[in-house]
Each structure stands twice: as C-alpha cells, then as structure tokens.
C-alpha cells in the first residue's frame, strides 16, 4: 500500500465531542507537512454549542470545511443521514485517504461510504475492544477496523486485538494515544485556570462525575441506582456533575433533581474546563471512554461504572477501576479510591504527546510504527 504522496489531499471526518480532541493533534501535524491539503468534514452528530463549537475553540481547530448537519436520530437514521450526505462530498473532494476517529456513529458511517467508493480509510484509535456487543460503540469499532487500510492503535493490547482478528501487521501502526497529545498541550492552561475555584472548591476536595452511556441512563431503574450512589457520595464530598444532553433528558423524564446542594449539576463544560476539573479532582466517577484515559495519564483515581472496558491498559497501568451500576458498589469503591493518586509520570507506552506527528508520518511519509 503506497502512502499518500507529497501533494496529498487528506480528509478527516468528525462528528461527536470525543472526536474533536483526537482530530486536533492530527490536524496540527498535517498542517506542518508541505504539500498536504487537509479537509475537515463535521457530520453535525453533535451540534449544541457546548458539545461542539466550544470544544473546537478550546482546541484551536478551524471551522470545518463542510458541515453535514445531520443532528440527532435513531442509530439507523443518524448513520444513514451521514452516509447520504457524505457520499457527494467525498466524490467531489476526491481525497487520497480519509481519516476517521474513535467509535461513534460518524466514524463507521464515513468509513463505510469511503470503502464502497474505493477511497482508503485510516482509523485513529483502532483495535480497542470491550467484547460487549450490546454497546453501539463496539459495533462501530469492529466494523470500522474491518473497513480500514491504516489502523492507528493507541496501545499494545489494541495491536494484539487486531492481529488476533487477522488484520495484516503492515496495516497496523502502534502510534500511541492521540487524545493525550491534546491533553499534554492544554494541561498547563487548564491547571492555571483552576476551574474548581468558580464553584467555591479547592483542588482535590471534590468528586467529578460524568455519565451518559445508554447502559447507565436509559433504563430508569439502573439510572436511579447510579444517581442514588452519586447523592450518597455527595454526602461525603462535593460533587461536580457536568450533564450530557442524553443524561439531562433522562433526568427530566424521571423528574429527578439532587436533594440539597452537595451535587451540583452543570451544563456540559468546554474541553479546557473539563481537563482542569479532571486534573484537580479527588476522584472521578464516569462511564466515558476518554475520561478513563485522561485520569490514568494524570494519576487521578477513576471509577468506571461499567462491566467492561475497551481500554484495559487503564486498569493494568493506570488508575482506573471498574464498578457495576449498583449504588452500594459505587459508594464502597468511591470510599476506597478517594484521594489515591498515582505518583509520578504516566508510564503507558507512547502516551507522550507525539501521536499526531506519528500519524502524519504514516499518512504522508509512509513511516512505520510497530
Ligand atoms: C455519542 C457516541 C458515544 C460518545 C458520546 C460522547 C455514538 C453511537 N455514541 O453518544 O460513543 O461517548 O457521543 O458525547 O455515536 N444531543 C443534544 N445535543 C447534541 C448532541 C446530542 O441535545 O449536540 C442529544 C440528543 O437528544 C440525542 C442525544 O443527545 O438524541 C444523544 O446523542 P447521540 O449523538 O445520538 O449519542 P451520544 O449519547 O451523545
């Protein structure tokens, strides 16, 4: 497989919040490559200003070249709308390769369109596997990897997963975790802002909570159980809880509001604010994928409210612990993990701020990273 030439057109497709911090380091690295034209298509899967524009601003990303404006819908509706609207853009722009990021519906939809048109696909964050087929993201990961020509793995376990599925070694590049590039770049600014201060809190005095997985918020009984845990944790430590739109909708449907003032619900926060709040927390409780990685890098203890993770390196070499969606289990784990920081720099291989550059090296220069 020949690398894109020196006058290559590379087209990135992003759509949802967790894509944007993965795009930024790649966009920066591609902009430093002479003769490379990099186009960015935003599918519009996430469209609220705080889910998209604010994050673009924090990351210093330019306005996307194309916005497909698909918005929300069922999985089939959203995926189909992205495919229908992306196909003419791809035909018209004729890139040498498209890059897709992570595991959201935008990722798989764009990869499928490109593969059918014979356009090469590079998948940033390839090879992660939870083994849990009930997660929409797991379906997206497996299908996207199957469609991809270049597979950019963030960790050794991801490389092993791809090899076990029969992906030829020459397609797999162990480039490291691109999201950590954004973290490394913006952490000094994030810390300096001390965003906990705006909530009247001091560093390490609070618990940061994020929850949005369908498995935690869509079933009212499970959601009640998890919220009860959050309230109980709030009786020991102040809780900051930036609420994802999906979660907000479920809270409204359940007529739920926190009792007292210990649990503070916030609108979704910008990337830099989230990074600062994560870095300054005494404990993070989440079901996000990226937050497991960020806390591991920062040495901040993290409880992931899920039965499994596609990011096992955060369990073996990071600060992450899995906990079931049960009140008592979450509360007990929170007591145990509170303030248990990991000292010293993160030791996870190639989580070092250089991943965007390595990806550009593969895409534009035909470099190999084994
Ligand atoms: C998506 C990803 C998930 C990722 C998450 C991060 C898929 C299958 N899931 O889940 O992997 O962790 O993004 O946020 O792609 N909504 C708004 N405003 C927005 C976006 C969404 O109000 O800007 C609401 C809509 O009611 C929508 C719901 O949130 O129906 C869910 O949005 P959707 O993009 O379908 O999935 P997420 O839950 O955000």
mmCIF file of C-alpha atoms and ligand atoms in Angstrom:
data_model
loop_
_atom_site.group_PDB
_atom_site.id
_atom_site.type_symbol
_atom_site.label_atom_id
_atom_site.label_comp_id
_atom_site.label_asym_id
_atom_site.label_seq_id
_atom_site.Cartn_x
_atom_site.Cartn_y
_atom_site.Cartn_z
ATOM 1 C CA UNK A 1 0.000 0.000 0.000
ATOM 2 C CA UNK A 2 1.619 3.236 -1.083
ATOM 3 C CA UNK A 3 1.462 6.221 1.261
ATOM 4 C CA UNK A 4 -0.298 9.372 0.179
ATOM 5 C CA UNK A 5 2.034 11.422 -1.991
ATOM 6 C CA UNK A 6 3.589 14.795 -1.121
ATOM 7 C CA UNK A 7 0.633 16.584 -2.756
ATOM 8 C CA UNK A 8 -1.966 14.516 -0.945
ATOM 9 C CA UNK A 9 -5.483 15.507 -0.007
ATOM 10 C CA UNK A 10 -6.402 14.095 3.390
ATOM 11 C CA UNK A 11 -9.990 14.368 4.584
ATOM 12 C CA UNK A 12 -10.901 13.949 8.254
ATOM 13 C CA UNK A 13 -14.443 13.167 9.343
ATOM 14 C CA UNK A 14 -15.559 14.038 12.871
ATOM 15 C CA UNK A 15 -18.983 14.367 14.403
ATOM 16 C CA UNK A 16 -19.160 13.949 18.153
ATOM 17 C CA UNK A 17 -17.438 15.587 21.102
ATOM 18 C CA UNK A 18 -14.854 12.862 21.770
ATOM 19 C CA UNK A 19 -13.669 13.070 18.156
ATOM 20 C CA UNK A 20 -12.533 16.666 18.352
ATOM 21 C CA UNK A 21 -9.628 16.247 20.792
ATOM 22 C CA UNK A 22 -8.395 13.381 18.607
ATOM 23 C CA UNK A 23 -8.589 15.452 15.427
ATOM 24 C CA UNK A 24 -6.674 18.480 16.760
ATOM 25 C CA UNK A 25 -3.186 16.903 17.037
ATOM 26 C CA UNK A 26 -3.553 15.211 13.644
ATOM 27 C CA UNK A 27 -4.699 18.464 12.020
ATOM 28 C CA UNK A 28 -1.740 20.308 13.548
ATOM 29 C CA UNK A 29 0.742 17.668 12.378
ATOM 30 C CA UNK A 30 -0.725 17.571 8.857
ATOM 31 C CA UNK A 31 -0.570 21.377 8.625
ATOM 32 C CA UNK A 32 3.205 21.135 9.111
ATOM 33 C CA UNK A 33 3.567 18.765 6.132
ATOM 34 C CA UNK A 34 4.313 20.673 2.948
ATOM 35 C CA UNK A 35 2.001 19.938 0.046
ATOM 36 C CA UNK A 36 -0.700 18.293 2.139
ATOM 37 C CA UNK A 37 -4.220 19.663 1.931
ATOM 38 C CA UNK A 38 -6.332 18.669 4.910
ATOM 39 C CA UNK A 39 -10.104 18.996 4.723
ATOM 40 C CA UNK A 40 -12.356 18.552 7.736
ATOM 41 C CA UNK A 41 -15.952 17.353 7.486
ATOM 42 C CA UNK A 42 -18.155 17.727 10.587
ATOM 43 C CA UNK A 43 -21.176 15.448 10.375
ATOM 44 C CA UNK A 44 -23.183 17.503 12.870
ATOM 45 C CA UNK A 45 -23.896 14.462 15.083
ATOM 46 C CA UNK A 46 -23.191 16.797 17.996
ATOM 47 C CA UNK A 47 -24.483 20.281 17.321
ATOM 48 C CA UNK A 48 -25.143 22.066 20.636
ATOM 49 C CA UNK A 49 -22.652 24.936 21.030
ATOM 50 C CA UNK A 50 -21.200 23.460 24.217
ATOM 51 C CA UNK A 51 -20.880 19.975 22.654
ATOM 52 C CA UNK A 52 -19.115 21.225 19.535
ATOM 53 C CA UNK A 53 -18.211 24.911 18.942
ATOM 54 C CA UNK A 54 -16.782 25.476 22.429
ATOM 55 C CA UNK A 55 -14.575 22.395 22.092
ATOM 56 C CA UNK A 56 -13.376 23.462 18.630
ATOM 57 C CA UNK A 57 -12.474 26.856 20.101
ATOM 58 C CA UNK A 58 -10.548 25.411 23.041
ATOM 59 C CA UNK A 59 -8.579 23.157 20.725
ATOM 60 C CA UNK A 60 -7.826 25.956 18.263
ATOM 61 C CA UNK A 61 -9.451 23.997 15.448
ATOM 62 C CA UNK A 62 -10.574 25.968 12.391
ATOM 63 C CA UNK A 63 -14.207 25.899 11.317
ATOM 64 C CA UNK A 64 -14.814 22.635 9.435
ATOM 65 C CA UNK A 65 -14.745 22.852 5.633
ATOM 66 C CA UNK A 66 -18.105 21.088 5.420
ATOM 67 C CA UNK A 67 -20.896 20.618 7.977
ATOM 68 C CA UNK A 68 -23.322 17.836 7.101
ATOM 69 C CA UNK A 69 -25.758 18.998 9.832
ATOM 70 C CA UNK A 70 -27.283 15.567 10.412
ATOM 71 C CA UNK A 71 -28.312 16.148 14.034
ATOM 72 C CA UNK A 72 -29.906 13.525 16.254
ATOM 73 C CA UNK A 73 -31.955 10.459 15.404
ATOM 74 C CA UNK A 74 -32.078 6.722 15.880
ATOM 75 C CA UNK A 75 -28.848 4.905 15.097
ATOM 76 C CA UNK A 76 -30.104 3.892 11.663
ATOM 77 C CA UNK A 77 -31.406 7.373 10.873
ATOM 78 C CA UNK A 78 -28.245 9.094 12.011
ATOM 79 C CA UNK A 79 -25.884 6.648 10.309
ATOM 80 C CA UNK A 80 -27.894 6.692 7.077
ATOM 81 C CA UNK A 81 -28.113 10.501 7.028
ATOM 82 C CA UNK A 82 -24.345 10.790 7.446
ATOM 83 C CA UNK A 83 -23.766 8.294 4.638
ATOM 84 C CA UNK A 84 -26.177 10.004 2.257
ATOM 85 C CA UNK A 85 -24.767 13.458 2.880
ATOM 86 C CA UNK A 86 -21.119 12.421 2.983
ATOM 87 C CA UNK A 87 -21.092 10.484 -0.288
ATOM 88 C CA UNK A 88 -21.346 13.507 -2.627
ATOM 89 C CA UNK A 89 -18.782 15.410 -0.551
ATOM 90 C CA UNK A 90 -16.358 12.525 -0.909
ATOM 91 C CA UNK A 91 -16.954 12.183 -4.640
ATOM 92 C CA UNK A 92 -16.409 15.881 -5.156
ATOM 93 C CA UNK A 93 -13.325 16.292 -2.940
ATOM 94 C CA UNK A 94 -11.553 13.111 -4.133
ATOM 95 C CA UNK A 95 -9.131 12.737 -1.218
ATOM 96 C CA UNK A 96 -6.275 10.236 -1.243
ATOM 97 C CA UNK A 97 -7.367 8.995 2.138
ATOM 98 C CA UNK A 98 -9.994 9.739 4.765
ATOM 99 C CA UNK A 99 -9.272 9.645 8.474
ATOM 100 C CA UNK A 100 -11.972 8.650 10.943
ATOM 101 C CA UNK A 101 -11.695 8.863 14.732
ATOM 102 C CA UNK A 102 -12.850 6.770 17.647
ATOM 103 C CA UNK A 103 -16.065 4.768 17.713
ATOM 104 C CA UNK A 104 -19.076 6.994 17.182
ATOM 105 C CA UNK A 105 -21.742 6.668 14.509
ATOM 106 C CA UNK A 106 -19.970 9.282 12.371
ATOM 107 C CA UNK A 107 -16.861 7.079 12.350
ATOM 108 C CA UNK A 108 -18.469 3.954 10.944
ATOM 109 C CA UNK A 109 -20.786 5.826 8.563
ATOM 110 C CA UNK A 110 -17.935 7.715 6.879
ATOM 111 C CA UNK A 111 -15.705 4.638 6.729
ATOM 112 C CA UNK A 112 -18.428 2.649 5.010
ATOM 113 C CA UNK A 113 -19.018 5.326 2.372
ATOM 114 C CA UNK A 114 -15.303 5.615 1.629
ATOM 115 C CA UNK A 115 -14.707 1.871 1.454
ATOM 116 C CA UNK A 116 -17.574 1.471 -1.033
ATOM 117 C CA UNK A 117 -16.105 4.232 -3.205
ATOM 118 C CA UNK A 118 -12.639 2.691 -3.086
ATOM 119 C CA UNK A 119 -11.167 5.536 -1.031
ATOM 120 C CA UNK A 120 -8.572 4.483 1.544
ATOM 121 C CA UNK A 121 -9.556 4.732 5.191
ATOM 122 C CA UNK A 122 -7.324 5.408 8.185
ATOM 123 C CA UNK A 123 -8.815 4.702 11.612
ATOM 124 C CA UNK A 124 -7.429 6.695 14.509
ATOM 125 C CA UNK A 125 -7.919 4.692 17.741
ATOM 126 C CA UNK A 126 -8.148 1.284 16.084
ATOM 127 C CA UNK A 127 -8.225 -2.074 17.819
ATOM 128 C CA UNK A 128 -9.989 -1.223 21.094
ATOM 129 C CA UNK A 129 -12.405 -3.991 22.101
ATOM 130 C CA UNK A 130 -14.763 -4.267 25.050
ATOM 131 C CA UNK A 131 -16.084 -7.616 23.833
ATOM 132 C CA UNK A 132 -19.536 -6.218 24.658
ATOM 133 C CA UNK A 133 -21.693 -6.365 21.538
ATOM 134 C CA UNK A 134 -24.550 -4.564 23.313
ATOM 135 C CA UNK A 135 -22.506 -1.335 23.105
ATOM 136 C CA UNK A 136 -23.172 0.597 19.905
ATOM 137 C CA UNK A 137 -19.551 1.741 20.019
ATOM 138 C CA UNK A 138 -18.255 -1.836 19.936
ATOM 139 C CA UNK A 139 -20.148 -2.490 16.704
ATOM 140 C CA UNK A 140 -18.762 0.755 15.303
ATOM 141 C CA UNK A 141 -15.189 -0.165 16.272
ATOM 142 C CA UNK A 142 -15.232 -3.645 14.791
ATOM 143 C CA UNK A 143 -16.876 -2.589 11.533
ATOM 144 C CA UNK A 144 -14.641 0.470 11.111
ATOM 145 C CA UNK A 145 -11.483 -1.562 11.674
ATOM 146 C CA UNK A 146 -12.636 -4.132 9.137
ATOM 147 C CA UNK A 147 -13.084 -1.338 6.575
ATOM 148 C CA UNK A 148 -9.773 0.400 7.257
ATOM 149 C CA UNK A 149 -6.496 0.297 5.333
ATOM 150 C CA UNK A 150 -4.413 2.022 8.012
ATOM 151 C CA UNK A 151 -5.129 1.145 11.633
ATOM 152 C CA UNK A 152 -3.667 3.512 14.221
ATOM 153 C CA UNK A 153 -3.547 1.673 17.533
ATOM 154 C CA UNK A 154 -3.290 3.566 20.849
ATOM 155 C CA UNK A 155 -1.947 0.673 22.942
ATOM 156 C CA UNK A 156 -0.265 -2.736 22.643
ATOM 157 C CA UNK A 157 -3.497 -4.543 23.565
ATOM 158 C CA UNK A 158 -5.214 -2.880 20.605
ATOM 159 C CA UNK A 159 -2.471 -4.142 18.289
ATOM 160 C CA UNK A 160 -2.923 -7.646 19.702
ATOM 161 C CA UNK A 161 -6.707 -7.490 19.186
ATOM 162 C CA UNK A 162 -6.256 -6.569 15.538
ATOM 163 C CA UNK A 163 -3.660 -9.277 14.949
ATOM 164 C CA UNK A 164 -5.991 -11.839 16.580
ATOM 165 C CA UNK A 165 -8.718 -10.793 14.137
ATOM 166 C CA UNK A 166 -6.388 -11.404 11.214
ATOM 167 C CA UNK A 167 -5.519 -7.823 10.273
ATOM 168 C CA UNK A 168 -2.172 -7.928 8.432
ATOM 169 C CA UNK A 169 0.673 -6.489 10.537
ATOM 170 C CA UNK A 170 1.694 -3.977 7.854
ATOM 171 C CA UNK A 171 -1.648 -2.183 8.164
ATOM 172 C CA UNK A 172 -1.323 -1.706 11.911
ATOM 173 C CA UNK A 173 0.652 1.214 13.335
ATOM 174 C CA UNK A 174 1.239 1.454 17.063
ATOM 175 C CA UNK A 175 1.251 5.247 17.232
ATOM 176 C CA UNK A 176 0.025 5.778 20.812
ATOM 177 C CA UNK A 177 -2.893 7.753 22.187
ATOM 178 C CA UNK A 178 -3.659 10.866 20.174
ATOM 179 C CA UNK A 179 -6.009 12.306 22.790
ATOM 180 C CA UNK A 180 -3.083 12.532 25.178
ATOM 181 C CA UNK A 181 -1.441 14.938 22.680
ATOM 182 C CA UNK A 182 -4.295 17.408 23.257
ATOM 183 C CA UNK A 183 -4.099 16.867 26.991
ATOM 184 C CA UNK A 184 -0.344 17.476 27.124
ATOM 185 C CA UNK A 185 -0.696 20.646 25.071
ATOM 186 C CA UNK A 186 -3.549 22.216 27.036
ATOM 187 C CA UNK A 187 -2.971 20.947 30.579
ATOM 188 C CA UNK A 188 -0.851 23.922 31.723
ATOM 189 C CA UNK A 189 -3.613 26.318 30.662
ATOM 190 C CA UNK A 190 -6.289 24.080 32.189
ATOM 191 C CA UNK A 191 -4.498 23.906 35.558
ATOM 192 C CA UNK A 192 -3.746 27.599 35.576
ATOM 193 C CA UNK A 193 -7.441 28.409 35.249
ATOM 194 C CA UNK A 194 -8.144 26.420 38.450
ATOM 195 C CA UNK A 195 -11.776 25.883 37.371
ATOM 196 C CA UNK A 196 -12.772 24.363 40.733
ATOM 197 C CA UNK A 197 -12.450 27.883 42.190
ATOM 198 C CA UNK A 198 -15.501 29.089 40.251
ATOM 199 C CA UNK A 199 -17.524 26.516 42.226
ATOM 200 C CA UNK A 200 -16.081 27.647 45.534
ATOM 201 C CA UNK A 201 -13.991 24.478 45.851
ATOM 202 C CA UNK A 202 -10.346 23.760 46.407
ATOM 203 C CA UNK A 203 -8.182 21.344 44.462
ATOM 204 C CA UNK A 204 -8.635 17.656 45.441
ATOM 205 C CA UNK A 205 -11.693 18.438 47.555
ATOM 206 C CA UNK A 206 -14.384 17.244 45.133
ATOM 207 C CA UNK A 207 -15.627 14.323 43.059
ATOM 208 C CA UNK A 208 -16.156 14.855 39.318
ATOM 209 C CA UNK A 209 -18.970 12.799 37.761
ATOM 210 C CA UNK A 210 -19.848 12.212 34.097
ATOM 211 C CA UNK A 211 -22.452 9.684 32.938
ATOM 212 C CA UNK A 212 -24.042 9.278 29.541
ATOM 213 C CA UNK A 213 -23.849 5.622 28.439
ATOM 214 C CA UNK A 214 -27.210 4.204 27.369
ATOM 215 C CA UNK A 215 -26.486 1.262 29.711
ATOM 216 C CA UNK A 216 -26.472 3.631 32.715
ATOM 217 C CA UNK A 217 -29.009 6.287 31.826
ATOM 218 C CA UNK A 218 -31.607 4.758 29.501
ATOM 219 C CA UNK A 219 -33.051 2.175 31.934
ATOM 220 C CA UNK A 220 -34.859 4.173 34.659
ATOM 221 C CA UNK A 221 -34.146 1.573 37.369
ATOM 222 C CA UNK A 222 -30.410 1.495 36.630
ATOM 223 C CA UNK A 223 -30.289 5.278 36.321
ATOM 224 C CA UNK A 224 -31.996 5.694 39.730
ATOM 225 C CA UNK A 225 -29.455 3.339 41.294
ATOM 226 C CA UNK A 226 -26.488 5.247 39.847
ATOM 227 C CA UNK A 227 -27.954 8.626 40.829
ATOM 228 C CA UNK A 228 -28.542 7.344 44.361
ATOM 229 C CA UNK A 229 -24.834 6.492 44.513
ATOM 230 C CA UNK A 230 -23.895 9.978 43.320
ATOM 231 C CA UNK A 231 -26.074 11.529 46.028
ATOM 232 C CA UNK A 232 -24.555 9.315 48.691
ATOM 233 C CA UNK A 233 -21.035 10.230 47.570
ATOM 234 C CA UNK A 234 -22.205 13.845 47.745
ATOM 235 C CA UNK A 235 -22.899 13.416 51.449
ATOM 236 C CA UNK A 236 -19.105 12.953 51.944
ATOM 237 C CA UNK A 237 -17.588 15.235 49.290
ATOM 238 C CA UNK A 238 -18.925 17.952 46.990
ATOM 239 C CA UNK A 239 -19.798 16.560 43.548
ATOM 240 C CA UNK A 240 -19.463 18.413 40.247
ATOM 241 C CA UNK A 241 -21.568 16.750 37.552
ATOM 242 C CA UNK A 242 -21.447 18.234 34.018
ATOM 243 C CA UNK A 243 -24.551 16.729 32.449
ATOM 244 C CA UNK A 244 -24.553 15.333 28.902
ATOM 245 C CA UNK A 245 -27.699 16.154 26.870
ATOM 246 C CA UNK A 246 -28.787 12.496 26.842
ATOM 247 C CA UNK A 247 -28.473 12.336 30.622
ATOM 248 C CA UNK A 248 -30.232 15.663 31.081
ATOM 249 C CA UNK A 249 -33.168 14.359 29.047
ATOM 250 C CA UNK A 250 -33.387 11.228 31.238
ATOM 251 C CA UNK A 251 -33.232 13.327 34.431
ATOM 252 C CA UNK A 252 -36.061 15.493 33.163
ATOM 253 C CA UNK A 253 -38.107 12.428 32.197
ATOM 254 C CA UNK A 254 -37.601 10.986 35.680
ATOM 255 C CA UNK A 255 -38.320 14.376 37.337
ATOM 256 C CA UNK A 256 -35.032 13.920 39.173
ATOM 257 C CA UNK A 257 -33.118 16.706 40.866
ATOM 258 C CA UNK A 258 -30.419 16.397 43.506
ATOM 259 C CA UNK A 259 -31.513 16.884 47.096
ATOM 260 C CA UNK A 260 -29.528 19.601 48.841
ATOM 261 C CA UNK A 261 -26.578 21.404 47.329
ATOM 262 C CA UNK A 262 -23.764 18.832 47.536
ATOM 263 C CA UNK A 263 -24.351 17.508 43.999
ATOM 264 C CA UNK A 264 -24.031 20.363 41.525
ATOM 265 C CA UNK A 265 -25.372 19.794 38.048
ATOM 266 C CA UNK A 266 -23.558 21.783 35.359
ATOM 267 C CA UNK A 267 -24.160 22.232 31.662
ATOM 268 C CA UNK A 268 -21.587 20.411 29.507
ATOM 269 C CA UNK A 269 -18.243 22.139 30.033
ATOM 270 C CA UNK A 270 -15.589 23.090 27.490
ATOM 271 C CA UNK A 271 -12.545 20.891 26.890
ATOM 272 C CA UNK A 272 -10.117 23.014 28.880
ATOM 273 C CA UNK A 273 -12.517 23.346 31.801
ATOM 274 C CA UNK A 274 -13.122 19.590 31.816
ATOM 275 C CA UNK A 275 -9.397 18.927 31.724
ATOM 276 C CA UNK A 276 -8.822 21.292 34.633
ATOM 277 C CA UNK A 277 -11.678 19.795 36.657
ATOM 278 C CA UNK A 278 -10.338 16.293 35.977
ATOM 279 C CA UNK A 279 -6.779 17.200 36.928
ATOM 280 C CA UNK A 280 -7.953 18.815 40.172
ATOM 281 C CA UNK A 281 -10.435 16.148 41.308
ATOM 282 C CA UNK A 282 -10.011 13.878 44.323
ATOM 283 C CA UNK A 283 -11.880 11.167 42.422
ATOM 284 C CA UNK A 284 -13.629 10.837 39.067
ATOM 285 C CA UNK A 285 -16.721 8.689 38.535
ATOM 286 C CA UNK A 286 -17.512 8.171 34.857
ATOM 287 C CA UNK A 287 -18.701 5.895 32.091
ATOM 288 C CA UNK A 288 -16.798 7.767 29.367
ATOM 289 C CA UNK A 289 -14.060 6.137 27.332
ATOM 290 C CA UNK A 290 -11.745 9.113 27.093
ATOM 291 C CA UNK A 291 -12.004 10.076 30.765
ATOM 292 C CA UNK A 292 -10.601 6.650 31.753
ATOM 293 C CA UNK A 293 -7.515 7.509 29.726
ATOM 294 C CA UNK A 294 -7.172 11.105 30.870
ATOM 295 C CA UNK A 295 -7.391 10.173 34.564
ATOM 296 C CA UNK A 296 -4.842 7.396 34.036
ATOM 297 C CA UNK A 297 -2.445 9.814 32.415
ATOM 298 C CA UNK A 298 -2.979 12.366 35.200
ATOM 299 C CA UNK A 299 -2.760 9.821 38.024
ATOM 300 C CA UNK A 300 -6.238 10.765 39.283
ATOM 301 C CA UNK A 301 -8.272 7.829 40.672
ATOM 302 C CA UNK A 302 -11.175 6.866 38.424
ATOM 303 C CA UNK A 303 -14.212 4.630 38.854
ATOM 304 C CA UNK A 304 -15.750 3.497 35.584
ATOM 305 C CA UNK A 305 -19.367 2.485 36.037
ATOM 306 C CA UNK A 306 -19.381 -0.332 33.508
ATOM 307 C CA UNK A 307 -18.910 -4.110 33.498
ATOM 308 C CA UNK A 308 -16.051 -3.927 30.995
ATOM 309 C CA UNK A 309 -13.700 -1.568 29.241
ATOM 310 C CA UNK A 310 -12.189 -1.451 25.770
ATOM 311 C CA UNK A 311 -9.240 0.338 27.412
ATOM 312 C CA UNK A 312 -7.720 -2.374 29.672
ATOM 313 C CA UNK A 313 -4.377 -0.578 29.843
ATOM 314 C CA UNK A 314 -6.090 1.936 32.143
ATOM 315 C CA UNK A 315 -6.733 -0.926 34.594
ATOM 316 C CA UNK A 316 -3.317 -2.547 34.372
ATOM 317 C CA UNK A 317 -1.093 0.531 34.059
ATOM 318 C CA UNK A 318 -3.429 3.366 35.043
ATOM 319 C CA UNK A 319 -5.729 4.495 37.841
ATOM 320 C CA UNK A 320 -8.992 3.069 36.554
ATOM 321 C CA UNK A 321 -11.296 0.581 38.362
ATOM 322 C CA UNK A 322 -14.487 -0.952 37.020
ATOM 323 C CA UNK A 323 -17.571 -0.907 39.182
ATOM 324 C CA UNK A 324 -21.087 -2.247 38.490
ATOM 325 C CA UNK A 325 -24.054 0.119 38.155
ATOM 326 C CA UNK A 326 -25.145 -0.561 41.740
ATOM 327 C CA UNK A 327 -25.441 2.009 44.489
ATOM 328 C CA UNK A 328 -23.634 0.124 47.245
ATOM 329 C CA UNK A 329 -20.783 -0.999 44.997
ATOM 330 C CA UNK A 330 -20.178 2.509 43.649
ATOM 331 C CA UNK A 331 -20.253 4.099 47.097
ATOM 332 C CA UNK A 332 -17.886 1.493 48.583
ATOM 333 C CA UNK A 333 -15.444 1.852 45.686
ATOM 334 C CA UNK A 334 -15.573 5.647 45.964
ATOM 335 C CA UNK A 335 -14.626 5.469 49.647
ATOM 336 C CA UNK A 336 -11.771 3.162 48.816
ATOM 337 C CA UNK A 337 -10.389 5.122 45.869
ATOM 338 C CA UNK A 338 -10.848 8.658 47.188
ATOM 339 C CA UNK A 339 -7.557 10.551 47.010
ATOM 340 C CA UNK A 340 -5.494 7.546 45.908
ATOM 341 C CA UNK A 341 -3.325 9.385 43.420
ATOM 342 C CA UNK A 342 -0.744 7.632 41.349
ATOM 343 C CA UNK A 343 2.544 9.385 41.868
ATOM 344 C CA UNK A 344 4.942 10.001 39.019
ATOM 345 C CA UNK A 345 4.526 10.373 35.283
ATOM 346 C CA UNK A 346 2.275 8.075 33.275
ATOM 347 C CA UNK A 347 4.212 5.029 32.144
ATOM 348 C CA UNK A 348 1.908 3.910 29.337
ATOM 349 C CA UNK A 349 3.931 3.409 26.175
ATOM 350 C CA UNK A 350 3.618 6.144 23.528
ATOM 351 C CA UNK A 351 1.134 8.202 25.521
ATOM 352 C CA UNK A 352 3.583 11.032 25.167
ATOM 353 C CA UNK A 353 2.166 13.880 23.068
ATOM 354 C CA UNK A 354 3.797 12.660 19.842
ATOM 355 C CA UNK A 355 0.981 10.584 18.365
ATOM 356 C CA UNK A 356 -0.366 13.183 15.913
ATOM 357 C CA UNK A 357 3.078 13.545 14.418
ATOM 358 C CA UNK A 358 3.440 9.767 14.069
ATOM 359 C CA UNK A 359 0.066 9.515 12.336
ATOM 360 C CA UNK A 360 1.057 12.248 9.880
ATOM 361 C CA UNK A 361 4.319 10.390 9.308
ATOM 362 C CA UNK A 362 2.435 7.244 8.315
ATOM 363 C CA UNK A 363 -0.190 9.031 6.197
ATOM 364 C CA UNK A 364 2.182 11.367 4.364
ATOM 365 C CA UNK A 365 5.578 9.765 4.618
ATOM 366 C CA UNK A 366 4.894 6.056 4.621
ATOM 367 C CA UNK A 367 6.604 5.685 8.021
ATOM 368 C CA UNK A 368 6.008 2.570 10.116
ATOM 369 C CA UNK A 369 5.423 2.308 13.849
ATOM 370 C CA UNK A 370 5.491 -1.191 15.235
HETATM 371 C C1 LIG B 1 -22.203 9.739 21.279
HETATM 372 C C2 LIG B 1 -21.405 8.462 20.985
HETATM 373 C C3 LIG B 1 -20.700 7.998 22.250
HETATM 374 C C4 LIG B 1 -19.872 9.112 22.850
HETATM 375 C C5 LIG B 1 -20.757 10.319 23.085
HETATM 376 C C6 LIG B 1 -19.978 11.466 23.675
HETATM 377 C C7 LIG B 1 -22.407 7.026 19.242
HETATM 378 C C8 LIG B 1 -23.096 5.754 18.997
HETATM 379 N N1 LIG B 1 -22.273 7.379 20.544
HETATM 380 O O1 LIG B 1 -23.215 9.388 22.208
HETATM 381 O O2 LIG B 1 -19.846 6.923 21.932
HETATM 382 O O3 LIG B 1 -19.306 8.675 24.070
HETATM 383 O O4 LIG B 1 -21.320 10.712 21.831
HETATM 384 O O5 LIG B 1 -20.791 12.560 23.913
HETATM 385 O O6 LIG B 1 -22.008 7.678 18.308
HETATM 386 N N2 LIG B 1 -27.913 15.749 21.890
HETATM 387 C C9 LIG B 1 -28.088 17.077 22.067
HETATM 388 N N3 LIG B 1 -27.159 17.927 21.562
HETATM 389 C C10 LIG B 1 -26.074 17.495 20.898
HETATM 390 C C11 LIG B 1 -25.910 16.110 20.701
HETATM 391 C C12 LIG B 1 -26.824 15.246 21.203
HETATM 392 O O7 LIG B 1 -29.039 17.519 22.678
HETATM 393 O O8 LIG B 1 -25.246 18.333 20.481
HETATM 394 C C13 LIG B 1 -28.896 14.815 22.484
HETATM 395 C C14 LIG B 1 -29.964 14.371 21.546
HETATM 396 O O9 LIG B 1 -31.146 14.276 22.273
HETATM 397 C C15 LIG B 1 -29.521 12.992 21.135
HETATM 398 C C16 LIG B 1 -28.805 12.502 22.369
HETATM 399 O O10 LIG B 1 -28.203 13.660 22.937
HETATM 400 O O11 LIG B 1 -30.587 12.180 20.776
HETATM 401 C C17 LIG B 1 -27.746 11.504 22.088
HETATM 402 O O12 LIG B 1 -26.832 11.980 21.091
HETATM 403 P P1 LIG B 1 -26.083 10.943 20.121
HETATM 404 O O13 LIG B 1 -25.127 11.637 19.260
HETATM 405 O O14 LIG B 1 -27.080 10.067 19.485
HETATM 406 O O15 LIG B 1 -25.303 9.996 21.114
HETATM 407 P P2 LIG B 1 -24.476 10.324 22.436
HETATM 408 O O16 LIG B 1 -25.239 9.765 23.575
HETATM 409 O O17 LIG B 1 -24.038 11.745 22.505
#
